[in-house]
CSV table of C-alpha atoms in Angstrom, one decimal:
chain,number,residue,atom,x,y,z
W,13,UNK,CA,0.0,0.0,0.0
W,14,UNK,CA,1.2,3.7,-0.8
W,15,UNK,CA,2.0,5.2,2.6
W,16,UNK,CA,-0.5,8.4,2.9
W,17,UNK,CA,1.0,11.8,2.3
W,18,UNK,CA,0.0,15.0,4.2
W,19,UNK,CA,-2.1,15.8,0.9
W,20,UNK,CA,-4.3,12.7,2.2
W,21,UNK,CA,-4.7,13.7,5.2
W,22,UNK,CA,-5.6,17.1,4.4
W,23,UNK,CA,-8.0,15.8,2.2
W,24,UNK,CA,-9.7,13.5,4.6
W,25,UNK,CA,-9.5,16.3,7.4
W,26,UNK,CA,-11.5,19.0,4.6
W,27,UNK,CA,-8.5,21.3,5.3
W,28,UNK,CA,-5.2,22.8,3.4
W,29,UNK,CA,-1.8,21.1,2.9
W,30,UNK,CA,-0.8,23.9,5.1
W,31,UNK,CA,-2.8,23.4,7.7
W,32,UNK,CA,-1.4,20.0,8.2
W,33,UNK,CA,2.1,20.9,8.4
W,34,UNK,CA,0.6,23.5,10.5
W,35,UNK,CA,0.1,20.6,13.0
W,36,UNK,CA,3.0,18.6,12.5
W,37,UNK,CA,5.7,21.5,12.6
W,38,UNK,CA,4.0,22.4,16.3
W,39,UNK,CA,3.2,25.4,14.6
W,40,UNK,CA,-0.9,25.2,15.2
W,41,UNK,CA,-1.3,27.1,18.0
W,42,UNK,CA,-2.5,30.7,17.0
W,43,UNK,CA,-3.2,29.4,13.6
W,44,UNK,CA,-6.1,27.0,13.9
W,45,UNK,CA,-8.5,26.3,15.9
W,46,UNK,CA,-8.2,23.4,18.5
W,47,UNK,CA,-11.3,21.7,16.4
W,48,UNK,CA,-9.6,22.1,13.1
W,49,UNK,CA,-6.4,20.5,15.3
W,50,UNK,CA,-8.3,17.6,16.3
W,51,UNK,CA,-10.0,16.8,13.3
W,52,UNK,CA,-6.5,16.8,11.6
W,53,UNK,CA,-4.8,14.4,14.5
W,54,UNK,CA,-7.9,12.2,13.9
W,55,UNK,CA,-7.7,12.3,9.9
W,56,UNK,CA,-3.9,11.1,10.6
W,57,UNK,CA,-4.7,8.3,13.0
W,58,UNK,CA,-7.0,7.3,10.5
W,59,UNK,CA,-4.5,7.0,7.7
W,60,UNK,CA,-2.1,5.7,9.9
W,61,UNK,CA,0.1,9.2,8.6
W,62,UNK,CA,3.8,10.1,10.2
W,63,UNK,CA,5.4,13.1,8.9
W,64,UNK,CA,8.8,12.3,7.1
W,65,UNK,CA,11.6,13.1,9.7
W,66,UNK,CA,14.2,12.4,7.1
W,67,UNK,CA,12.3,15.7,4.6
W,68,UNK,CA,11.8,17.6,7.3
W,69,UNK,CA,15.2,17.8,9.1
W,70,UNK,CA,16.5,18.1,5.4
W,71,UNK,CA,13.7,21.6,5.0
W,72,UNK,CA,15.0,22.5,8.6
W,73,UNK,CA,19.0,21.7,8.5
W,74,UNK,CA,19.0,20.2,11.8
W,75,UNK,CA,19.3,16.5,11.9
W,76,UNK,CA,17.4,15.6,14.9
W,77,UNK,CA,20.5,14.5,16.9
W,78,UNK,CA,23.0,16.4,19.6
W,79,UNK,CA,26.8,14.6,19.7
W,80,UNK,CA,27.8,14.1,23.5
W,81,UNK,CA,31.3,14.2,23.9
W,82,UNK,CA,32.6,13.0,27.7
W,83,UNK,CA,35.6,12.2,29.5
W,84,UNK,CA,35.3,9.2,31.1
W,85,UNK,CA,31.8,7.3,30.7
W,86,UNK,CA,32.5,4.1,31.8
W,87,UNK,CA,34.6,4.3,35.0
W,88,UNK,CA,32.1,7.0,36.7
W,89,UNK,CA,30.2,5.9,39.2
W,90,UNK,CA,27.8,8.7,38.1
W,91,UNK,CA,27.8,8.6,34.5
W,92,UNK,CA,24.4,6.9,33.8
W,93,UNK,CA,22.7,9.9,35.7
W,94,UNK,CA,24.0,12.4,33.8
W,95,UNK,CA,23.6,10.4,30.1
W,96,UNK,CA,20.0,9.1,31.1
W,97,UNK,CA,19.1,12.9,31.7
W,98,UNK,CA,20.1,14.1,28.5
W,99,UNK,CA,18.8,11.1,26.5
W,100,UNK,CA,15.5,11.8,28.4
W,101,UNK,CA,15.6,15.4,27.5
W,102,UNK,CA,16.3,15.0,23.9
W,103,UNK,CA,13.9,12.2,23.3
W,104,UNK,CA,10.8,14.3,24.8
W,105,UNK,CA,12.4,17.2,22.4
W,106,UNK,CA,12.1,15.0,18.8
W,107,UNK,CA,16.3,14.5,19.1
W,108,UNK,CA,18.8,11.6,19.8
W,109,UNK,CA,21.7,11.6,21.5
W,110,UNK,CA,25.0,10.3,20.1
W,111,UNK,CA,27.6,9.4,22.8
W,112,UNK,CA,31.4,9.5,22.5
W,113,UNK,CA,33.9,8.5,25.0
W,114,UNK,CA,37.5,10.4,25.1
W,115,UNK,CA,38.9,8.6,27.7
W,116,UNK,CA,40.6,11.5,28.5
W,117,UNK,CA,42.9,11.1,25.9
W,118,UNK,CA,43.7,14.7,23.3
W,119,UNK,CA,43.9,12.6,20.5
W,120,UNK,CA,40.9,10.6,21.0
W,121,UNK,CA,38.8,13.6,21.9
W,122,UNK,CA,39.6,15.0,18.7
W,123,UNK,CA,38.9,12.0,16.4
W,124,UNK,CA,35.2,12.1,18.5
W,125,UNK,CA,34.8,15.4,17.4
W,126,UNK,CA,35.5,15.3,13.8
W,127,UNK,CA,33.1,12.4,13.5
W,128,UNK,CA,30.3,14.0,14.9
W,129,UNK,CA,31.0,17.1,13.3
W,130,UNK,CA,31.1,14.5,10.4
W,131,UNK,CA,27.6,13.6,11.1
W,132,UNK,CA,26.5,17.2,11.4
W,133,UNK,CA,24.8,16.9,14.8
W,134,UNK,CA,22.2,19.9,15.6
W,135,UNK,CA,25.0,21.1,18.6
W,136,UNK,CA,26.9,19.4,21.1
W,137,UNK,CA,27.1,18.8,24.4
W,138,UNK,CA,30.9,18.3,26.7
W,139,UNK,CA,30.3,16.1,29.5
W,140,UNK,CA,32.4,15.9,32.3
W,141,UNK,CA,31.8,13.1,35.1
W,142,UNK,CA,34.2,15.1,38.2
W,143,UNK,CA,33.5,18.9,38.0
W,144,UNK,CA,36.6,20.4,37.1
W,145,UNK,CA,38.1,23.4,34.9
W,146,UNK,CA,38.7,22.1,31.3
W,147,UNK,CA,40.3,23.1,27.7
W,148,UNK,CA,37.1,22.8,25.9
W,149,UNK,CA,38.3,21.0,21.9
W,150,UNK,CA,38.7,22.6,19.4
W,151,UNK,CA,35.5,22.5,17.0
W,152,UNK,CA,32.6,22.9,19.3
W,153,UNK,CA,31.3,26.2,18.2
W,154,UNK,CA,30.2,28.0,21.4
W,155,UNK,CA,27.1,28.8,19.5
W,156,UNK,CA,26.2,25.4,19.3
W,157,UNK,CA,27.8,24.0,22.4
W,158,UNK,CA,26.9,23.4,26.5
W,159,UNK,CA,29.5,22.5,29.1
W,160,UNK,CA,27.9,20.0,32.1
W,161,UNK,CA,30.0,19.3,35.2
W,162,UNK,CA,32.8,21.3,33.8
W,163,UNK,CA,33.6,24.8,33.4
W,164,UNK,CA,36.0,26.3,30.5
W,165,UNK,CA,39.9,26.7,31.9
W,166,UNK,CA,39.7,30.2,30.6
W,167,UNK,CA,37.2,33.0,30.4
W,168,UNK,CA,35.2,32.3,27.5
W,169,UNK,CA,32.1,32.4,25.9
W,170,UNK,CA,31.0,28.7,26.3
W,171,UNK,CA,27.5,27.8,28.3
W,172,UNK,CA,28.2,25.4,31.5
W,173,UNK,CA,25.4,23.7,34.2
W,174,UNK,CA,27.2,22.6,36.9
W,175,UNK,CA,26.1,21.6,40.3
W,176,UNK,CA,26.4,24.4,42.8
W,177,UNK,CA,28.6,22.8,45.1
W,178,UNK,CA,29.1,25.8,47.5
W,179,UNK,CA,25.4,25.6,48.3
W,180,UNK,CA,25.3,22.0,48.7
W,181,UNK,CA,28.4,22.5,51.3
W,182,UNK,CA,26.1,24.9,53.4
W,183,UNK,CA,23.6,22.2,53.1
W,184,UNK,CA,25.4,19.5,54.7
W,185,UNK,CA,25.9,21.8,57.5
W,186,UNK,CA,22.3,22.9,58.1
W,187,UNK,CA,21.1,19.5,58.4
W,188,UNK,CA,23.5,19.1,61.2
W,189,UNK,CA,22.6,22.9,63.2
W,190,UNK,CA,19.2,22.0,62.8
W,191,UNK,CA,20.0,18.7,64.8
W,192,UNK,CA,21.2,20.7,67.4
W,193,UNK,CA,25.0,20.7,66.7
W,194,UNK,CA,27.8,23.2,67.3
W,195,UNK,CA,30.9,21.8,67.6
W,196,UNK,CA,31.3,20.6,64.0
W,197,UNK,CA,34.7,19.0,62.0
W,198,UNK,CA,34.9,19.3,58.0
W,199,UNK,CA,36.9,16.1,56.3
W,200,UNK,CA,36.9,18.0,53.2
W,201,UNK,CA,38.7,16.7,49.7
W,202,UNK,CA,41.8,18.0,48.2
W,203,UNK,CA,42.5,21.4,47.9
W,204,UNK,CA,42.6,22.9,44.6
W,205,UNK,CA,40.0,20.8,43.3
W,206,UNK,CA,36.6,22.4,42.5
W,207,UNK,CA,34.3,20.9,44.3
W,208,UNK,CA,36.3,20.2,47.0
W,209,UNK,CA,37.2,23.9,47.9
W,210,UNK,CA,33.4,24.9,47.2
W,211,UNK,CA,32.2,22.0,50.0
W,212,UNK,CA,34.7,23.8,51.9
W,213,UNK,CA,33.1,27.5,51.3
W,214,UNK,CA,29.8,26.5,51.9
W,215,UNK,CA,30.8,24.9,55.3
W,216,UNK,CA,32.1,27.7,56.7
W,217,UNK,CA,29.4,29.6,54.8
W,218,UNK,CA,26.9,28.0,57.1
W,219,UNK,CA,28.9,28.2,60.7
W,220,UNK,CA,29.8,31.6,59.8
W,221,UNK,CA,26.1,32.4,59.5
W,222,UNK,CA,24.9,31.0,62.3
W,223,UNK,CA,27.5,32.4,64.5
W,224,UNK,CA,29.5,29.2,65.3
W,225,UNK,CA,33.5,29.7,65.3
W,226,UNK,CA,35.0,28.0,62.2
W,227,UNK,CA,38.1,26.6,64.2
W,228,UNK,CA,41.4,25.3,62.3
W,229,UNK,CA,41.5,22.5,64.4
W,230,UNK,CA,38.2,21.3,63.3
W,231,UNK,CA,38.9,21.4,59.2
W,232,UNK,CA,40.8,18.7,57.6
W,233,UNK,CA,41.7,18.3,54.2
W,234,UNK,CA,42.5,15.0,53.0
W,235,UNK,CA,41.1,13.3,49.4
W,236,UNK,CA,38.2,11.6,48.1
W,237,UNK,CA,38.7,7.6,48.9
W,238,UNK,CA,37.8,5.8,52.2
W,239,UNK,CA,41.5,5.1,53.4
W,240,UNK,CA,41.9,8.9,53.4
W,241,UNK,CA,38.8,9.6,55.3
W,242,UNK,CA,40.1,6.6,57.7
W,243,UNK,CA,43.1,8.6,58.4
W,244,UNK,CA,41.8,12.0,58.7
W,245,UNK,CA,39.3,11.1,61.0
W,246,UNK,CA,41.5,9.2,63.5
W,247,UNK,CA,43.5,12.5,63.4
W,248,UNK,CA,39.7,14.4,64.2
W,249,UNK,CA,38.5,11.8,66.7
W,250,UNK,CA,41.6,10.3,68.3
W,251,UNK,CA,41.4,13.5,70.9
W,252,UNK,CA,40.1,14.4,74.7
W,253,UNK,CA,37.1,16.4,73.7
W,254,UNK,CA,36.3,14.8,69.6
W,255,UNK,CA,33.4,17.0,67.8
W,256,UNK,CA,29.8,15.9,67.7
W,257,UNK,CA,29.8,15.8,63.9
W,258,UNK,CA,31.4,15.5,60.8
W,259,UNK,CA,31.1,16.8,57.2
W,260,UNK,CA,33.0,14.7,54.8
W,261,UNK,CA,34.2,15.1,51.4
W,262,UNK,CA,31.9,12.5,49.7
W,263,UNK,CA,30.5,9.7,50.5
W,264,UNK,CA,33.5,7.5,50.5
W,265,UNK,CA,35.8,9.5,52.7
W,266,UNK,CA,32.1,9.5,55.5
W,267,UNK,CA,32.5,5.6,54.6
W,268,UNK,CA,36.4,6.0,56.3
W,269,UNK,CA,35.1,8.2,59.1
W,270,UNK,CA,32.7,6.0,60.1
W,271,UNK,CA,35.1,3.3,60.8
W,272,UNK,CA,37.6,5.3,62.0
W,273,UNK,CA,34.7,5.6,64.9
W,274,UNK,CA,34.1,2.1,65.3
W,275,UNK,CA,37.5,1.3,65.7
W,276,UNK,CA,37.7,4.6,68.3
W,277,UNK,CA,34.5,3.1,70.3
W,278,UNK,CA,32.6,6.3,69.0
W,279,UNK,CA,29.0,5.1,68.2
W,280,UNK,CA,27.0,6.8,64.8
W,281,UNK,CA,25.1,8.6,65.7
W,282,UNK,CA,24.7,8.6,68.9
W,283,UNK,CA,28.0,10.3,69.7
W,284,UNK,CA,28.9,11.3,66.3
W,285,UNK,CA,26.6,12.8,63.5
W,286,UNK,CA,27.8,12.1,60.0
W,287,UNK,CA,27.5,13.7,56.6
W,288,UNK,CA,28.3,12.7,52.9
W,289,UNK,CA,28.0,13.9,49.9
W,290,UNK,CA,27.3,12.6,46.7
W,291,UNK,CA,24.6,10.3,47.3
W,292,UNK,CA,26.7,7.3,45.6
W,293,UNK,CA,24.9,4.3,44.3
W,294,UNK,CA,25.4,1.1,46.2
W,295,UNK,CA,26.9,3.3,49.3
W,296,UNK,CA,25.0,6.0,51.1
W,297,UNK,CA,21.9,4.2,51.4
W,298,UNK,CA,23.8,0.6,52.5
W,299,UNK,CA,25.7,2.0,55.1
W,300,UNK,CA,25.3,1.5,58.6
W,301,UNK,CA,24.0,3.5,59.6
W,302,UNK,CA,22.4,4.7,56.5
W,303,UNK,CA,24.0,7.9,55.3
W,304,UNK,CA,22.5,11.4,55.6
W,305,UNK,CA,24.4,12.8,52.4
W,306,UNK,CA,24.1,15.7,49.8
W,307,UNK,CA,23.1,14.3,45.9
W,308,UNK,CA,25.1,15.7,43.1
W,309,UNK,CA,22.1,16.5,40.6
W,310,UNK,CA,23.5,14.8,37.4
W,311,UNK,CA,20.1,13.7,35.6
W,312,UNK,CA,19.1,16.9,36.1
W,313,UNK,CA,22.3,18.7,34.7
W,314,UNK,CA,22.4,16.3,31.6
W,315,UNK,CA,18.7,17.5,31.0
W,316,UNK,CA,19.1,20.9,31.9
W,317,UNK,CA,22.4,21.2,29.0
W,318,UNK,CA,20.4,19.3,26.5
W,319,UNK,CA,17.5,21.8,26.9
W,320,UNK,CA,19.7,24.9,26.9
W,321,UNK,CA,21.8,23.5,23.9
W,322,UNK,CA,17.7,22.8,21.9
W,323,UNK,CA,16.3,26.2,23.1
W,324,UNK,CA,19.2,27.8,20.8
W,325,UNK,CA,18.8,25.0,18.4
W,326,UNK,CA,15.1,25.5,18.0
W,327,UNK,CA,15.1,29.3,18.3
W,328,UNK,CA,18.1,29.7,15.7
W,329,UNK,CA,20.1,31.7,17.7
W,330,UNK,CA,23.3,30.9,19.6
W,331,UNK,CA,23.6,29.5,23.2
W,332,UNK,CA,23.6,32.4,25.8
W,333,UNK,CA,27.0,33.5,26.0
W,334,UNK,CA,29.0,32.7,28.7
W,335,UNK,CA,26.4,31.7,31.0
W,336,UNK,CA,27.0,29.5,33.7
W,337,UNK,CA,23.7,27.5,35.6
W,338,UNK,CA,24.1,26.1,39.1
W,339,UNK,CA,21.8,23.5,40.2
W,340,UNK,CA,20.7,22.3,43.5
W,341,UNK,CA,22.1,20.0,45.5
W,342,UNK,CA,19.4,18.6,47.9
W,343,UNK,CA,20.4,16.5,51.3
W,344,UNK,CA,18.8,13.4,51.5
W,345,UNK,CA,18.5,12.2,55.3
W,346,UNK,CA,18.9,9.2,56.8
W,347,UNK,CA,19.9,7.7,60.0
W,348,UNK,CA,23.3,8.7,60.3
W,349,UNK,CA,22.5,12.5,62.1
W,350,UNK,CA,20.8,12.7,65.3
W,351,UNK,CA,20.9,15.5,68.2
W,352,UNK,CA,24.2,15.9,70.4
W,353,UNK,CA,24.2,13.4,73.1
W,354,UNK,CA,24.5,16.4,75.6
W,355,UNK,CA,22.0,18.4,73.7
């Protein structure tokens, strides 16, 4: 059987070839009434009619498809989040999304961008699975390009969603004033990393604002893996008078702290409060006790670049210049924060 044509359908619905594309270009509203709509979704059903996606990106110079270029893909713990929320985003948009893996590697990066410049992909989004400050390739047009997790190494004119870690730092510390707390120790992560020294900012963000010393003694510095958290914390708690709670660096440095307690006698969380952040799969929620941590929002920050990246795409004009989106960082509580004992 010929497959039906929008002529059919227009015919059928008693309306003009123009009203149908009309419909199937999203461009109704305004145009025609919500009747005429319906009676031209219904003449479609009917017919069994799809518009041609191949003629119409063709008409429209887009392809229907955004390249995703990323660092490291397959050893982030994290890295289905982030590609699930732009592949969700693009989908409910009419696009695709076309994923590339670097590795990390210059050379490789620049073979994955030739190809899908190759492939003339509708814009491109540069995926980073740690935040951190990065030479953005050469060939992504900042017009036609979004940064998520990372931020350009220089002052440019590229887009970026990130995760407002400074914010998500003064979270972790609210959840434990609230409790009741005052005498609280930070395990943060290196310093010189971006998050890290953000986490830091926003902790004394929050004891600063509710008038609680930030003393040396209490902040730590150490890294990101458990052993490191281990060893910082017996530092922290090996002492007289230890603090009631503890921010940590992520979720695997709180993993060292808490047992750096057990083997100190310190119960959790009866004598010691504990805070993550990250909100890592197959961790916080296992621990015992389950782990009161801050999530990294990376479905949402592989959504929100995808839809900054199609609002330019759509409205044929570049992405906002420059513009850099912070996103929320939420705590999620669990059992691992209670009120002092002495409270």
């Amino acid at each position: 059987m010929k497959r039906p044509t929008a002529r059919d359908v227009a015919q059928l619905a008693g309306v003009s070839r123009a009203a149908v594309s009309f419909v199937f270009s999203g461009r109704a509203e305004g145009n025609l009434s919500a009747r005429t709509q319906q009676r031209i979704k219904e003449a479609a059903d009917t017919l069994g009619y799809r518009p041609d996606e191949v003629a119409r990106s063709l008409r429209a110079r887009r392809t229907g498809v955004i390249g995703m270029l990323s660092d490291s893909i397959a050893t982030s713990p994290f890295a289905g989040r982030m590609v699930l929320g732009a592949m969700e985003a693009a989908r409910a948009r009419g696009h695709q999304v076309l994923l590339m893996e670097s590795g990390s590697d210059s050379a490789a990066e620049a073979e994955a961008v030739a190809e899908l410049r190759a492939r003339r992909v509708d814009g491109f989004v540069y995926a980073a699975m740690e935040l951190n400050a990065t030479d953005v390739p050469e060939g992504l047009d900042p017009a036609r390009t979004v940064l998520a997790n990372c931020l350009p190494r220089k002052e440019s004119s590229y887009a970026a969603v990130v995760a407002d870690e400074r914010a998500g730092g003064r979270g972790a510390v609210d959840v434990l004033l609230a409790a009741g707390h005052r005498d609280i120790a930070l395990v943060g992560g290196p310093e010189g990393n971006i998050a890290a020294d953000d986490r830091a900012l926003g902790f004394a963000d929050g004891l600063r604002v509710a008038g609680v010393p930030v003393r040396a003694r209490r902040r730590l510095r150490a890294g990101w893996q458990i052993d490191e958290g281990y060893a910082a914390a017996l530092r922290l708690l090996d002492v007289t008078k230890p603090p009631t709670a503890v921010v940590c660096a992520n979720d695997r440095v709180a993993t060292g702290v808490l047992l750096a307690a057990a083997r100190l006698g310190i119960s959790v969380p009866e004598r010691l409060s504990v805070v993550g952040y990250d909100d890592q799969d197959q961790m916080a929620a296992h621990l015992v006790p389950a782990l009161t941590t801050v999530a990294l929002p990376h479905h949402a920050m592989g959504a929100a670049a995808v839809n900054t990246l199609l609002d330019a795409v759509e409205s044929g004009g570049p992405v906002p210049a420059g513009h850099v989106r912070r996103l929320e960082c939420p705590v999620v509580a669990r059992a691992s924060v209670v009120a002092p004992a002495d409270a």
